[in-house]
Coordinates of C-alpha atoms in Angstrom, one line a residue:
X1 CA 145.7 73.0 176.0
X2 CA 144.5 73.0 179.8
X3 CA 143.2 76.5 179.2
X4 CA 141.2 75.9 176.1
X5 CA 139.7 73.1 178.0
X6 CA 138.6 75.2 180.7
X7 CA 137.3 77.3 178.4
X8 CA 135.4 75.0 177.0
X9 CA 133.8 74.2 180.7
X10 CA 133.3 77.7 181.7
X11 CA 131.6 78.1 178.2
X12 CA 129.3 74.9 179.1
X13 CA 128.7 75.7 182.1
X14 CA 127.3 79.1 181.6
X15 CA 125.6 78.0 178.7
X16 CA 124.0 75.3 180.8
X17 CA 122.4 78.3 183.5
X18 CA 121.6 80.7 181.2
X19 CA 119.3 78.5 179.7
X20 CA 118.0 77.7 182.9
X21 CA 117.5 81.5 183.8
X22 CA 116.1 81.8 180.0
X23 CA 112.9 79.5 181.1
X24 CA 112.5 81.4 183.9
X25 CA 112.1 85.0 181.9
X26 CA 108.8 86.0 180.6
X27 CA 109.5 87.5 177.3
X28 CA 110.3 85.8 174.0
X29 CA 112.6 88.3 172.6
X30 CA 114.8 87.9 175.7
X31 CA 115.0 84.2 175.2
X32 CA 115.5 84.6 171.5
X33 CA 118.4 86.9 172.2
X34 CA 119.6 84.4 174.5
X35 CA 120.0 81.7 171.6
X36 CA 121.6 84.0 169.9
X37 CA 124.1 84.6 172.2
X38 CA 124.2 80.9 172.3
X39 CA 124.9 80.6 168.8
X40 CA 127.8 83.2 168.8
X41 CA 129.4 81.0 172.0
X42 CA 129.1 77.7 169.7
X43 CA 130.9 79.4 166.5
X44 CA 134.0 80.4 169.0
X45 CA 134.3 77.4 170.4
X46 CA 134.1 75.9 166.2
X47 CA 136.8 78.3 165.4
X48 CA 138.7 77.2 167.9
X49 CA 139.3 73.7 166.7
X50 CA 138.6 73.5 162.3
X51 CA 138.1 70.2 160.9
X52 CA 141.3 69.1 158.5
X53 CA 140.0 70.6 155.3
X54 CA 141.6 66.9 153.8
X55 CA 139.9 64.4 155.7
X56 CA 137.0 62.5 153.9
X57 CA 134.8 60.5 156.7
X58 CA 131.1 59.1 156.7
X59 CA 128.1 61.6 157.2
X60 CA 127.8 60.6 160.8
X61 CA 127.9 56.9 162.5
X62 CA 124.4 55.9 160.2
X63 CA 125.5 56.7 157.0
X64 CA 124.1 54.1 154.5
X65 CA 127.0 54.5 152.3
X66 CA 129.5 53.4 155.0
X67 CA 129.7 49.4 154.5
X68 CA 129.3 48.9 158.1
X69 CA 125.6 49.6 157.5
X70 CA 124.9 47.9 154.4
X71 CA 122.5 45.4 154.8
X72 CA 123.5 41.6 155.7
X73 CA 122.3 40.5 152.5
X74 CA 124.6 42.8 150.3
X75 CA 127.6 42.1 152.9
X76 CA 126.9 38.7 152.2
X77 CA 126.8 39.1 148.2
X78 CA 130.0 40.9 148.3
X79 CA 131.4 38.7 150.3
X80 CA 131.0 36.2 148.7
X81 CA 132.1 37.4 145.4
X82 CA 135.1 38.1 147.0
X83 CA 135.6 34.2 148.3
X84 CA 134.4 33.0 144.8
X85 CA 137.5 35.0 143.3
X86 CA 139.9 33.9 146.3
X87 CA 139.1 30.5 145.1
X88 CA 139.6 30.9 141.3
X89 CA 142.8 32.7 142.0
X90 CA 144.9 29.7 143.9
X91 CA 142.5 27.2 142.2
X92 CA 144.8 28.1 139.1
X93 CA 148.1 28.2 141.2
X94 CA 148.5 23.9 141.7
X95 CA 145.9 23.3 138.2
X96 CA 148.9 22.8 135.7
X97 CA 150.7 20.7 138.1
X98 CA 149.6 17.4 137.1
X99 CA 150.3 17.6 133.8
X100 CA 153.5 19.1 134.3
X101 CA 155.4 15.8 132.3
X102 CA 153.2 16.6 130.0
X103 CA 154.2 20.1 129.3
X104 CA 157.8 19.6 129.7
X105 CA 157.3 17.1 126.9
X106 CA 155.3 19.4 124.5
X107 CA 158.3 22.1 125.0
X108 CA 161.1 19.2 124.9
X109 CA 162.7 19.9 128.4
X110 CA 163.9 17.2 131.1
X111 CA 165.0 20.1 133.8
X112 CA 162.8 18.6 136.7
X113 CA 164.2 21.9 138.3
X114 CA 162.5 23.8 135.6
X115 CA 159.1 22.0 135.7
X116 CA 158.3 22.9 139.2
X117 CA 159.1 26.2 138.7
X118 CA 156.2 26.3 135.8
X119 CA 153.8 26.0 138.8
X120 CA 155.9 27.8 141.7
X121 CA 156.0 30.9 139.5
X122 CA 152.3 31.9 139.7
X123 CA 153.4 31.9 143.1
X124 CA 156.5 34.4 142.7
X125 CA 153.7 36.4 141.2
X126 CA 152.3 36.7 144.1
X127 CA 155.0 38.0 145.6
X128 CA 155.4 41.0 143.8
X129 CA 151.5 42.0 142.9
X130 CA 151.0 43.2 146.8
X131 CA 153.4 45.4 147.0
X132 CA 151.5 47.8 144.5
X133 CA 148.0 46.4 145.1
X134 CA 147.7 46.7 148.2
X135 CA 148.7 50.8 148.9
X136 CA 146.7 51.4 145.1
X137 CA 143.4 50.2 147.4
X138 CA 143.7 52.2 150.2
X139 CA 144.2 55.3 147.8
X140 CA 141.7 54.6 145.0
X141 CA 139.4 52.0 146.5
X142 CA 139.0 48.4 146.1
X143 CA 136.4 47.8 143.8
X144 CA 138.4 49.0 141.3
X145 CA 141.5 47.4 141.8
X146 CA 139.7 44.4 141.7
X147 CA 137.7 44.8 138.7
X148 CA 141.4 45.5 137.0
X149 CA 143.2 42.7 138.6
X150 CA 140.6 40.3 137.2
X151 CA 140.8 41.8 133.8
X152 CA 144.7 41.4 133.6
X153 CA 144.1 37.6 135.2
X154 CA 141.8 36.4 132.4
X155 CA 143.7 37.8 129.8
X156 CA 147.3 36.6 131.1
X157 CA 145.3 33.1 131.7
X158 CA 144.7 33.3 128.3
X159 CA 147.6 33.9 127.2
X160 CA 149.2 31.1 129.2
X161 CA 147.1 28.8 127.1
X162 CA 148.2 29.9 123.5
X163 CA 152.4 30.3 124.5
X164 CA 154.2 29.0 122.3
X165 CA 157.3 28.6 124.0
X166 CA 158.5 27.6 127.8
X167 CA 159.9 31.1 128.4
X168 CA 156.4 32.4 127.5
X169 CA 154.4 30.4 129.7
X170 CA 156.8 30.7 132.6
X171 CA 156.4 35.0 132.2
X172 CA 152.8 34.8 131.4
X173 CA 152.0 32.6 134.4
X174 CA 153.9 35.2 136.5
X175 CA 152.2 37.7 135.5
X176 CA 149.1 35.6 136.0
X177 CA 150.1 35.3 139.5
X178 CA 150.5 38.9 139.8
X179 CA 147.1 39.9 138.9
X180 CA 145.5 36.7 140.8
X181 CA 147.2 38.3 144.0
X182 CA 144.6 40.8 144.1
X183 CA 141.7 39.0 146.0
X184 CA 144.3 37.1 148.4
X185 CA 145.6 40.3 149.3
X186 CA 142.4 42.3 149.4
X187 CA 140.3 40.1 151.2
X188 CA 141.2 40.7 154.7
X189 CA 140.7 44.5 154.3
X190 CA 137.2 44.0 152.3
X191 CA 136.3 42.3 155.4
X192 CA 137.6 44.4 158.1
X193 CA 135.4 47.2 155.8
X194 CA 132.1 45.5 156.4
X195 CA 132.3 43.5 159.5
X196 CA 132.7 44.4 163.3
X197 CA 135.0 42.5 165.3
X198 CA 133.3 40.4 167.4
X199 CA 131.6 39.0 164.5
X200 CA 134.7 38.7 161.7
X201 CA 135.5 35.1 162.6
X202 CA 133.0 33.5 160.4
X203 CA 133.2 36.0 157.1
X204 CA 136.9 35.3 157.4
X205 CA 136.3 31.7 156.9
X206 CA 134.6 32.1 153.9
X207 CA 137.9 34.5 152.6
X208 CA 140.1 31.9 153.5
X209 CA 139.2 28.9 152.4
X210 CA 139.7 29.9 148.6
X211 CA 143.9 29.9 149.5
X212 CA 143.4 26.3 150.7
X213 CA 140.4 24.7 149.3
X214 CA 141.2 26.5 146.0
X215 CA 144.1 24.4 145.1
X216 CA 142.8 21.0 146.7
X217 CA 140.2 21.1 143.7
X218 CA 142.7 22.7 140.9
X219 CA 145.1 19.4 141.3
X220 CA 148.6 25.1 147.6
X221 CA 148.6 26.4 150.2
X222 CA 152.1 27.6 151.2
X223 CA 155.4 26.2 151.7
X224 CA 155.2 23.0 153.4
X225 CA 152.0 21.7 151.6
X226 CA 153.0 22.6 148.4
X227 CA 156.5 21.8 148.8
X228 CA 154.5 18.1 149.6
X229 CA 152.4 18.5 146.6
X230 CA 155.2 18.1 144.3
X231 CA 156.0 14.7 145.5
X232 CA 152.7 13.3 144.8
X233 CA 154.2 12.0 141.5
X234 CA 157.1 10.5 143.1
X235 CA 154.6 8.8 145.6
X236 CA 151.5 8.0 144.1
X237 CA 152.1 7.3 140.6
X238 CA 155.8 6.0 141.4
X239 CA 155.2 3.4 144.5
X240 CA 151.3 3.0 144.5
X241 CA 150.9 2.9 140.4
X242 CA 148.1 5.7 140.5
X243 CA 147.6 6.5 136.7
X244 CA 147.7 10.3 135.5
X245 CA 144.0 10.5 135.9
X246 CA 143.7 9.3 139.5
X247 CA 146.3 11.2 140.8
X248 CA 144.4 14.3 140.8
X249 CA 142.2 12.4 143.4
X250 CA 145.0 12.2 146.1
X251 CA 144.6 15.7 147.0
X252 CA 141.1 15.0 148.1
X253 CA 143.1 14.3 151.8
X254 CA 143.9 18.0 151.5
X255 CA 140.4 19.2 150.7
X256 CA 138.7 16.6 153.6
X257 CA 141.6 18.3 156.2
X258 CA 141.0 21.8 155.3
X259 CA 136.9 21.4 155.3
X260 CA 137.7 19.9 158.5
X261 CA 139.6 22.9 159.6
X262 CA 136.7 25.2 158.0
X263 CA 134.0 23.8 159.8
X264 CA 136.0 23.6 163.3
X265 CA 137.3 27.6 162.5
X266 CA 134.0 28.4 161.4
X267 CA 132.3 26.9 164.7
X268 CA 135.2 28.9 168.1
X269 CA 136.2 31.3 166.2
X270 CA 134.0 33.8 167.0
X271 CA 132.8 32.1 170.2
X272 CA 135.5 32.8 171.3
X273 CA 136.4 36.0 171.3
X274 CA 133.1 36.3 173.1
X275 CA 134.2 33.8 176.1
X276 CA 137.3 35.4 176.2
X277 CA 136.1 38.9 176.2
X278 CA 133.7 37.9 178.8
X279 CA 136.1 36.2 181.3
X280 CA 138.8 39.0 180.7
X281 CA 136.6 42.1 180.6
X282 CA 137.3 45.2 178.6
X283 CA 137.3 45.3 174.6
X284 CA 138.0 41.8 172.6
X285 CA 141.5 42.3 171.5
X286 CA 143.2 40.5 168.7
X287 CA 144.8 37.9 171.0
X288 CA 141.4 36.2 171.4
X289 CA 142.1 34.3 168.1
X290 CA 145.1 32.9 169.1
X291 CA 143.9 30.0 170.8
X292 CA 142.7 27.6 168.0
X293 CA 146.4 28.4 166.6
X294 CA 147.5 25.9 169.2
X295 CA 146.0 22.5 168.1
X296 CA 146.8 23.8 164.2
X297 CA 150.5 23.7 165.4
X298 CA 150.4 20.2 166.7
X299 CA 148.3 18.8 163.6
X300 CA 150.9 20.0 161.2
X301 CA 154.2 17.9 162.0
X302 CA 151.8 14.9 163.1
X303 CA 150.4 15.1 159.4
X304 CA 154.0 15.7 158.2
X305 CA 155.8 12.4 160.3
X306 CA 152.7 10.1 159.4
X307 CA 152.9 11.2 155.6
X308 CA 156.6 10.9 155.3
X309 CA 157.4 7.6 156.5
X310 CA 154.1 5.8 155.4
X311 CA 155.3 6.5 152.0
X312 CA 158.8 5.6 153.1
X313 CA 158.0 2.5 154.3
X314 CA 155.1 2.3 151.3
X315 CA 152.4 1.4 153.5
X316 CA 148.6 1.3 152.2
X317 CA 147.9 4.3 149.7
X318 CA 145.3 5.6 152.5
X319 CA 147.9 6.5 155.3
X320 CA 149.5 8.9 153.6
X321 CA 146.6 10.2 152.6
X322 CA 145.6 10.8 156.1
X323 CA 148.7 12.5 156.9
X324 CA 148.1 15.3 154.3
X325 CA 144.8 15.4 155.5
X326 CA 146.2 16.2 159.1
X327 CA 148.1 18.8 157.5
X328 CA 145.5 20.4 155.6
X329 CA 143.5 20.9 159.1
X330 CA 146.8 22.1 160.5
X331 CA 147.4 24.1 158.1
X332 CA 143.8 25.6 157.7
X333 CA 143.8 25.8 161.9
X334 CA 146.7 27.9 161.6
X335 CA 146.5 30.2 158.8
X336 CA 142.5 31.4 159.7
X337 CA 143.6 32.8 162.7
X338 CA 146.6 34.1 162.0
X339 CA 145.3 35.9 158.8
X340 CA 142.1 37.8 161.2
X341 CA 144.6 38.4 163.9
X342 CA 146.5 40.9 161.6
X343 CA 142.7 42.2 160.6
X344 CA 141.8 42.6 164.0
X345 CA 145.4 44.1 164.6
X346 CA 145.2 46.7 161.8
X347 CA 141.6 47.2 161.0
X348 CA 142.3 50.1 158.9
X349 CA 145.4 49.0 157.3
X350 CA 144.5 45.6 156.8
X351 CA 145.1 45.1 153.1
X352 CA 148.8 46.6 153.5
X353 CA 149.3 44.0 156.6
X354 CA 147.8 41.3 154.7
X355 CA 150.0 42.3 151.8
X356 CA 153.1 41.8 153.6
X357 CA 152.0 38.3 155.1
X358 CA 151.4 37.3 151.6
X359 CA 154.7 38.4 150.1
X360 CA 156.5 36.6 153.2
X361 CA 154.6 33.1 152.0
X362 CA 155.1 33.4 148.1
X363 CA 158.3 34.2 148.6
X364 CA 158.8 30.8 150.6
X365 CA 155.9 28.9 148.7
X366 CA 157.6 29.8 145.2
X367 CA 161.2 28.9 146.4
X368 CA 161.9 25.6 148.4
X369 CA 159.6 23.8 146.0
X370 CA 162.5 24.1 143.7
X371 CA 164.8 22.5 146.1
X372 CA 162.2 19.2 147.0
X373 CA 163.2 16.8 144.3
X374 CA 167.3 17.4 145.6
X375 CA 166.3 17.1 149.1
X376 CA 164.2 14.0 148.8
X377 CA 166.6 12.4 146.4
X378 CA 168.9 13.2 149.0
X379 CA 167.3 12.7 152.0
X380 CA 164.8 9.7 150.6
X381 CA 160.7 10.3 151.9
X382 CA 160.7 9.4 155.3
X383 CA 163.6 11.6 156.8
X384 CA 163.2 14.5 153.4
X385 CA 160.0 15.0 155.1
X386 CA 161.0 14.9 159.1
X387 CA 163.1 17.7 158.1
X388 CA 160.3 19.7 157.8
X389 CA 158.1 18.0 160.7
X390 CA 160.9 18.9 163.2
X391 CA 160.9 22.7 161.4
X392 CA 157.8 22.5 162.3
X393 CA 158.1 21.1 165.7
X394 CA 160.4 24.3 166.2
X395 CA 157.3 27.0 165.7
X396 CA 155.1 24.9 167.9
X397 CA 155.9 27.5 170.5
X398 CA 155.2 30.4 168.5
X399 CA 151.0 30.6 168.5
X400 CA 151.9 30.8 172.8
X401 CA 154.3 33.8 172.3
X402 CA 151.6 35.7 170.4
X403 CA 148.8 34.8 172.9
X404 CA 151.0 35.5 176.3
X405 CA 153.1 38.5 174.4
X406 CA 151.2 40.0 171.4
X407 CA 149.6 43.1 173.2
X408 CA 152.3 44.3 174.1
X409 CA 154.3 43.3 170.6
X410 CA 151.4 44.9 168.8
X411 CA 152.2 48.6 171.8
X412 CA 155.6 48.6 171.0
X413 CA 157.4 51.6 169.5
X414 CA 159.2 49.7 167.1
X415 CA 156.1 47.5 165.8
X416 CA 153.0 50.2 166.0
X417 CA 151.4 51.0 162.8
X418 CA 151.1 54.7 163.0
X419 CA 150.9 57.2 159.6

């Protein structure tokens, strides 16, 4: 290796003073001669090191083709195309859940277990639809895996509308979920295509606020929200007398939280990676989102005791109400930064990092809803739901382990992404 690179330099080098000496001669054939022997130095040193006959790359950095360079108004098209879709998709996730008694009551079941799993399944969906969706994108491209997914999501949505049977709507809203997972798991690596770094922050708040806004309007995010979600019943309808009509409107607390959380997202998040950057030096480096993370973590139990124990303790219909909304800025706060970190982390893998971020939260989001009813029966509202504000109390620490840790997390052997 040392000796091809001097090579290299004794080649430049003389390269360099013979066409110094070649402005000096008087005769054009000499010169011509000499770029000649220029030429035949150049295709030695190209034989030395050949291109890998596999790799596909851009015609240079200004390649019109390469989304970096379209134009802002088609990144912004297909942008927001993309959001549109990241909204339809979880929109549909939380839209059966009101009705849900009314379901149950059309297919002549009582299993209260069995009724939250008609909305947490969509969920399991998405679960499993990343695992192929996301390694099919990075081989075949995305634009058509998402023109598939969406295909297979309206006719599945269809079908959920025509079953005939429980069993039919529970697999066709799976399957649902598994094509609706497309854009949630996409997203991310559609934006890392198009976008720089320094400027992400705000494209990813567009992206992201289908997951959350999404379901605040379909009457889910992940987990604890949606784990809350299925008490709304038991809360609204059962101690504040909301009809089956109204209900819908108690998720507007949500909605109000997580606008909240888009518009405050929207407004550092990019900022600051540049203050950051600025005051550090060097590159921006993933870290630099990390910060908001902190007041996300302290909004989320706050929204979670003040929600549990005003219904507990049935206080005015609006306190609770404000709790959730706490939770959905928490919630928003939290996820937005968390979900361009892992861009930012692994720009060219994105999709396959957002993939796996997704699994880990459908897995959870589809699974200890089926366990709320028990453990507020149990447990009652005010201490059912401390149990999750002292969880969350728990990962308060984590956003700070990331920001004082996460470089050298992201360096180490055992967590590098390298293929």
């Amino acid at each position: 290796m040392a000796g091809s690179l001097e090579r290299s330099d004794a080649i430049s080098t003389a390269s360099t003073n013979d066409r110094y000496h070649c402005s000096r001669l008087s005769s054009r054939a000499d010169c011509e001669k000499q770029s000649l022997n220029e030429s035949s130095v150049n295709a030695v040193i190209n034989d030395e090191s050949p291109q890998d006959p596999n790799l596909v790359d851009w015609e240079g950095p200004d390649d019109p083709e390469n989304p970096m360079n379209w134009s802002t108004a088609k990144k912004v098209v297909a942008i927001g195309i993309v959001s549109l879709i990241t909204v339809l998709s979880p929109l549909t996730s939380t839209i059966i859940s009101p009705v849900t008694p009314d379901v149950m009551n059309t297919f002549h079941s009582s299993n209260e277990t069995l009724g939250a799993f008609v909305t947490s399944v969509y969920l399991l969906g998405y679960s499993f639809g990343p695992l192929a969706i996301a390694p099919l994108s990075e081989t075949y491209g995305r634009a058509i895996v998402y023109n598939t997914c969406n295909f297979i999501f309206l006719i599945f949505s269809i079908a959920c509308a025509v079953a005939d049977s429980l069993s039919a709507l529970i697999v066709f809203r799976f399957l649902s979920g598994v094509a609706a997972s497309c854009p949630i798991t996409l997203g991310a690596g559609t934006i890392a295509d198009m976008i720089p770094l320094e400027r992400r922050g705000l494209a990813m708040v567009a992206l992201i606020m289908g997951p959350l806004v999404g379901p605040t309007f379909g009457p889910l995010v992940y987990g604890y929200m949606y784990l809350l979600f299925t008490t709304f019943p038991r809360v609204f309808q059962g101690q504040y007398g909301f009809s089956n009509s109204s209900v819908g409107l108690t998720y507007l607390g949500v909605g109000i939280g997580c606008a909240s959380g888009l518009i405050f997202c929207g407004a550092i998040s990019d900022r600051l990676v540049k203050t950051l950057t600025t005051h550090y030096g060097g590159d921006p480096k993933p870290e630099y989102r990390l910060p908001a993370m902190f007041i996300g973590a302290l909004c989320v139990p706050i929204g979670l005791f003040l929600y549990g124990w005003s219904a507990d303790k049935k206080v005015h219909w609006i306190v609770p109400i404000i709790g959730t909304a706490f939770l959905g800025v928490g919630m928003f706060v939290i996820f937005m930064p968390a979900q361009t970190y892992l861009v930012d982390a692994y720009t060219i893998y994105a999709a396959s990092a957002s993939a796996a971020a997704t699994v880990f939260r459908s897995v959870l989001g589809s699974t200890i809803p089926l366990a709320g009813n028990s453990m507020y029966d149990a447990l009652g509202l005010g201490w059912g739901t401390s149990l999750l504000g002292f969880i969350a109390v728990a990962f308060i620490p984590v956003p700070f382990v990331f920001w004082k840790f996460g470089e050298r997390i992201r360096n180490s052997k055992y967590t590098r992404a390298e293929f």
